[in-house]
Amino acid sequence: MRILVTGGAGFIGSHLIDRLMEQGHDVLCLDNFYTGHKRNILKWMDNPYFELIRHDITEPIRLEVDQIYHLACPASPVHYQFNPVKTIKTNVTGTLNMLGLAKRVKARFLLASTSEVYGDPDVHPQPEEYRGNVNTIGIRSCYDEGKRVAETLAFDYHRQNDVDIRVARIFNTYGPRMLENDGRVVSNLIVQALLNKPLTIYGDGSQTRSFCYVSDLVEGLMRLMNGDHIGPINLGNPGEYTILQLAQTIQNMINPDADIQFQSLPQDDPRRRQPDITRAKELLGWEPTIPLQEGLEMTINDFRARVTSNQTSEAIKV
Ligand SMILES: NC(=O)c1ccc[n+]([C@@H]2O[C@H](COP(=O)([O-])OP(=O)(O)OC[C@H]3O[C@@H](n4cnc5c(N)ncnc54)[C@H](O)[C@@H]3O)[C@@H](O)[C@H]2O)c1
């Protein structure tokens, strides 16, 4: 099949491309390189079945494809809050453009939505039926509300124009190729520990998150794309950890002598987040397989290679 991956040079997109290329598909990677990097897809550059398109999805594009994995959108608060209006344009105009493309060429379209559509949830764990508790005017809204509109657009194109859609609600995902400076908790803590800096915890560390290893997530996305259910379907690891537990695990794995420092919590930071993956289990036969410790080891090895080979480590903001 000819498969388009928007945001293919990013963290999740590049791991997805690795799997699609290994399966023998013709892959088009579309990216504006805002948070993506050529190094993530470098190994496919000379492969005749791989094409790289530098393009911003807020502009329309004409392509002939069978499937579209729509991942283009900065995922970390540091990057999506840097230019919030652009984040909304990417989610709204960009998703409109990609749905328009799917409609024109009759491609199946998978939207990478997010657990952020649940906001700061007052139902725990979050099933897909839960409609969320999102602040429309907060600093995370450009992303949360942007993704909620993207979901609405996908369902309206489905109802109105018969576009074959799939909607995945992705929960916190981690793994090799996350950016060192993206401010996400796993990358922050690993980089701090590797640089012998104190590990920063925002709040008292009792807030919880679930962490899904990237290969598990990619498997879930592919099963959703190639199955019969349109979603939305939660994809994430239901194992719930406090941020303090995560920090202590990373501390023990990298630098048991590292200090842990507490700082004030950012605005609208959700207290708890844990996926209910009953639907994914029943409809896709999917559940995560990589335990946190094992996933962290693979992630730490990747970061260690980058942080130590990168003598600009002083410049890495943590
Ligand atoms: N990583 C997670 O934990 C997580 C959780 C929930 C949802 N998601 C979603 O999954 C998708 C991928 O996330 P990721 O972690 O790989 O993020 P990422 O920032 O590494 O990847 C996003 C990619 O999209 C590209 N991009 C951004 N704006 C673009 C635009 N206007 N035009 C073209 N390309 C553009 C970036 O350059 C980057 O390569 C995102 O849609 C994100 O919202 C991720």
Tab-separated table of N, CA and C and ligand atoms in Angstrom, residues 6-13 30-37 55-58 70-76 79 86 90-91 112-116 143 147 169-174 177-179 184, ligand 1:
chain	number	residue	atom	x	y	z
A	6	THR	N	1.771	11.833	8.231
A	6	THR	CA	2.055	13.241	8.511
A	6	THR	C	2.727	13.303	9.886
A	7	GLY	N	3.725	14.177	10.018
A	7	GLY	CA	4.502	14.191	11.262
A	7	GLY	C	5.426	12.982	11.343
A	8	GLY	N	5.799	12.446	10.166
A	8	GLY	CA	6.580	11.197	10.109
A	8	GLY	C	8.017	11.342	10.573
A	9	ALA	N	8.532	12.574	10.661
A	9	ALA	CA	9.910	12.741	11.135
A	9	ALA	C	9.958	12.957	12.648
A	10	GLY	N	8.793	12.883	13.288
A	10	GLY	CA	8.735	13.077	14.738
A	10	GLY	C	8.966	11.778	15.496
A	11	PHE	N	8.737	11.843	16.788
A	11	PHE	CA	9.019	10.713	17.671
A	11	PHE	C	8.172	9.481	17.295
A	12	ILE	N	6.858	9.554	17.433
A	12	ILE	CA	6.021	8.378	17.157
A	12	ILE	C	6.004	8.075	15.662
A	13	GLY	N	5.890	9.132	14.843
A	13	GLY	CA	5.788	8.949	13.394
A	13	GLY	C	6.965	8.178	12.816
A	30	LEU	N	5.563	13.109	5.515
A	30	LEU	CA	5.332	14.546	5.317
A	30	LEU	C	5.594	15.258	6.644
A	31	ASP	N	6.428	16.288	6.607
A	31	ASP	CA	6.780	16.959	7.862
A	31	ASP	C	7.292	18.367	7.584
A	32	ASN	N	7.048	19.292	8.517
A	32	ASN	CA	7.625	20.639	8.365
A	32	ASN	C	8.861	20.811	9.254
A	33	PHE	N	9.267	19.746	9.925
A	33	PHE	CA	10.457	19.720	10.787
A	33	PHE	C	10.400	20.728	11.930
A	34	TYR	N	9.206	20.975	12.427
A	34	TYR	CA	9.116	21.858	13.601
A	34	TYR	C	9.710	21.136	14.823
A	35	THR	N	9.204	19.965	15.128
A	35	THR	CA	9.801	19.166	16.219
A	35	THR	C	10.363	17.849	15.697
A	36	GLY	N	10.233	17.618	14.392
A	36	GLY	CA	10.778	16.389	13.807
A	36	GLY	C	12.190	16.610	13.300
A	37	HIS	N	12.905	15.508	13.057
A	37	HIS	CA	14.295	15.611	12.610
A	37	HIS	C	14.603	14.601	11.523
A	55	HIS	N	6.685	19.818	4.033
A	55	HIS	CA	5.437	20.530	3.766
A	55	HIS	C	4.768	20.845	5.092
A	56	ASP	N	4.053	21.973	5.126
A	56	ASP	CA	3.289	22.332	6.314
A	56	ASP	C	1.826	22.000	6.050
A	57	ILE	N	1.204	21.198	6.918
A	57	ILE	CA	-0.163	20.724	6.632
A	57	ILE	C	-1.209	21.835	6.710
A	58	THR	N	-0.816	23.014	7.186
A	58	THR	CA	-1.802	24.100	7.155
A	58	THR	C	-2.039	24.582	5.715
A	70	HIS	N	-2.411	10.425	10.447
A	70	HIS	CA	-2.283	11.871	10.626
A	70	HIS	C	-1.749	12.183	12.030
A	71	LEU	N	-0.430	12.374	12.100
A	71	LEU	CA	0.228	12.601	13.392
A	71	LEU	C	0.798	14.015	13.517
A	72	ALA	N	0.788	14.802	12.453
A	72	ALA	CA	1.492	16.085	12.481
A	72	ALA	C	0.861	17.038	13.493
A	73	CYS	N	1.607	17.359	14.514
A	73	CYS	CA	1.207	18.309	15.563
A	73	CYS	C	2.249	18.191	16.672
A	74	PRO	N	2.797	19.304	17.145
A	74	PRO	CA	3.733	19.185	18.263
A	74	PRO	C	3.002	18.617	19.476
A	75	ALA	N	3.664	17.698	20.192
A	75	ALA	CA	2.952	16.975	21.257
A	75	ALA	C	3.342	17.426	22.667
A	76	SER	N	4.467	18.093	22.807
A	76	SER	CA	4.861	18.447	24.172
A	76	SER	C	4.449	19.893	24.478
A	79	HIS	N	6.566	22.818	23.229
A	79	HIS	CA	6.507	23.137	21.800
A	79	HIS	C	5.130	23.595	21.350
A	86	LYS	N	-0.506	28.841	16.075
A	86	LYS	CA	-0.052	27.890	15.045
A	86	LYS	C	-0.496	26.461	15.408
A	90	THR	N	-2.630	24.112	13.023
A	90	THR	CA	-2.196	22.764	12.636
A	90	THR	C	-3.307	21.754	12.905
A	91	ASN	N	-3.951	21.874	14.071
A	91	ASN	CA	-4.994	20.905	14.422
A	91	ASN	C	-6.272	21.098	13.623
A	112	ALA	N	-4.360	10.850	15.040
A	112	ALA	CA	-3.680	10.666	16.326
A	112	ALA	C	-4.242	11.709	17.285
A	113	SER	N	-5.313	11.351	17.986
A	113	SER	CA	-5.840	12.249	19.006
A	113	SER	C	-5.129	11.946	20.328
A	114	THR	N	-5.662	12.425	21.404
A	114	THR	CA	-4.892	12.397	22.648
A	114	THR	C	-5.787	12.245	23.878
A	115	SER	N	-5.197	11.741	24.939
A	115	SER	CA	-5.896	11.679	26.223
A	115	SER	C	-6.183	13.088	26.750
A	116	GLU	N	-5.503	14.100	26.171
A	116	GLU	CA	-5.746	15.482	26.601
A	116	GLU	C	-7.185	15.912	26.320
A	143	TYR	N	-3.957	22.977	22.341
A	143	TYR	CA	-3.726	21.569	22.001
A	143	TYR	C	-4.967	20.723	22.292
A	147	LYS	N	-7.355	19.325	19.394
A	147	LYS	CA	-7.557	17.893	19.122
A	147	LYS	C	-9.030	17.527	19.204
A	169	ARG	N	-7.052	7.679	20.685
A	169	ARG	CA	-6.731	8.617	21.765
A	169	ARG	C	-5.487	8.089	22.475
A	170	ILE	N	-4.377	8.756	22.188
A	170	ILE	CA	-3.077	8.285	22.661
A	170	ILE	C	-2.784	8.870	24.041
A	171	PHE	N	-2.375	8.014	24.951
A	171	PHE	CA	-1.929	8.461	26.276
A	171	PHE	C	-0.399	8.565	26.265
A	172	ASN	N	0.150	9.183	27.322
A	172	ASN	CA	1.607	9.407	27.417
A	172	ASN	C	2.419	8.262	26.827
A	173	THR	N	3.234	8.590	25.851
A	173	THR	CA	4.080	7.583	25.206
A	173	THR	C	5.530	8.028	25.345
A	174	TYR	N	6.425	7.065	25.533
A	174	TYR	CA	7.836	7.417	25.713
A	174	TYR	C	8.686	6.411	24.951
A	177	ARG	N	14.259	8.554	20.781
A	177	ARG	CA	13.983	9.650	19.827
A	177	ARG	C	13.085	10.737	20.388
A	178	MET	N	12.646	10.628	21.648
A	178	MET	CA	11.985	11.808	22.224
A	178	MET	C	13.029	12.915	22.271
A	179	LEU	N	12.583	14.154	22.147
A	179	LEU	CA	13.543	15.260	22.187
A	179	LEU	C	14.046	15.488	23.610
A	184	ARG	N	8.912	17.082	28.624
A	184	ARG	CA	8.024	16.027	29.103
A	184	ARG	C	8.703	15.300	30.257
B	1	LIG	N1	3.908	11.399	22.500
B	1	LIG	C1	2.805	11.325	23.198
B	1	LIG	O1	2.844	10.981	24.385
B	1	LIG	C2	1.459	11.634	22.574
B	1	LIG	C3	0.328	11.530	23.373
B	1	LIG	C4	-0.900	11.825	22.804
B	1	LIG	C5	-1.002	12.173	21.475
B	1	LIG	N2	0.115	12.253	20.722
B	1	LIG	C6	-0.046	12.678	19.313
B	1	LIG	O2	0.741	11.879	18.452
B	1	LIG	C7	1.263	12.677	17.398
B	1	LIG	C8	2.773	12.520	17.332
B	1	LIG	O3	3.335	12.912	18.576
B	1	LIG	P1	4.911	12.852	18.838
B	1	LIG	O4	5.098	12.572	20.277
B	1	LIG	O5	5.560	11.987	17.834
B	1	LIG	O6	5.269	14.380	18.607
B	1	LIG	P2	6.447	15.043	17.768
B	1	LIG	O7	6.431	16.488	18.095
B	1	LIG	O8	7.725	14.284	17.936
B	1	LIG	O9	5.958	14.817	16.268
B	1	LIG	C9	5.100	15.682	15.586
B	1	LIG	C10	5.620	15.840	14.167
B	1	LIG	O10	4.726	16.687	13.433
B	1	LIG	C11	5.477	17.656	12.726
B	1	LIG	N3	4.612	18.832	12.549
B	1	LIG	C12	4.132	19.669	13.510
B	1	LIG	N4	3.374	20.630	12.969
B	1	LIG	C13	3.347	20.392	11.630
B	1	LIG	C14	2.725	21.039	10.527
B	1	LIG	N5	1.989	22.142	10.687
B	1	LIG	N6	2.939	20.523	9.289
B	1	LIG	C15	3.699	19.425	9.090
B	1	LIG	N7	4.317	18.761	10.110
B	1	LIG	C16	4.137	19.242	11.358
B	1	LIG	C17	6.695	17.918	13.592
B	1	LIG	O11	7.782	18.485	12.906
B	1	LIG	C18	6.991	16.509	14.111
B	1	LIG	O12	7.825	15.789	13.228
B	1	LIG	C19	0.795	14.102	17.660
B	1	LIG	O13	-0.333	14.371	16.873
B	1	LIG	C20	0.430	14.105	19.117
B	1	LIG	O14	-0.579	15.035	19.395
B	1	LIG	C21	1.340	12.005	21.239
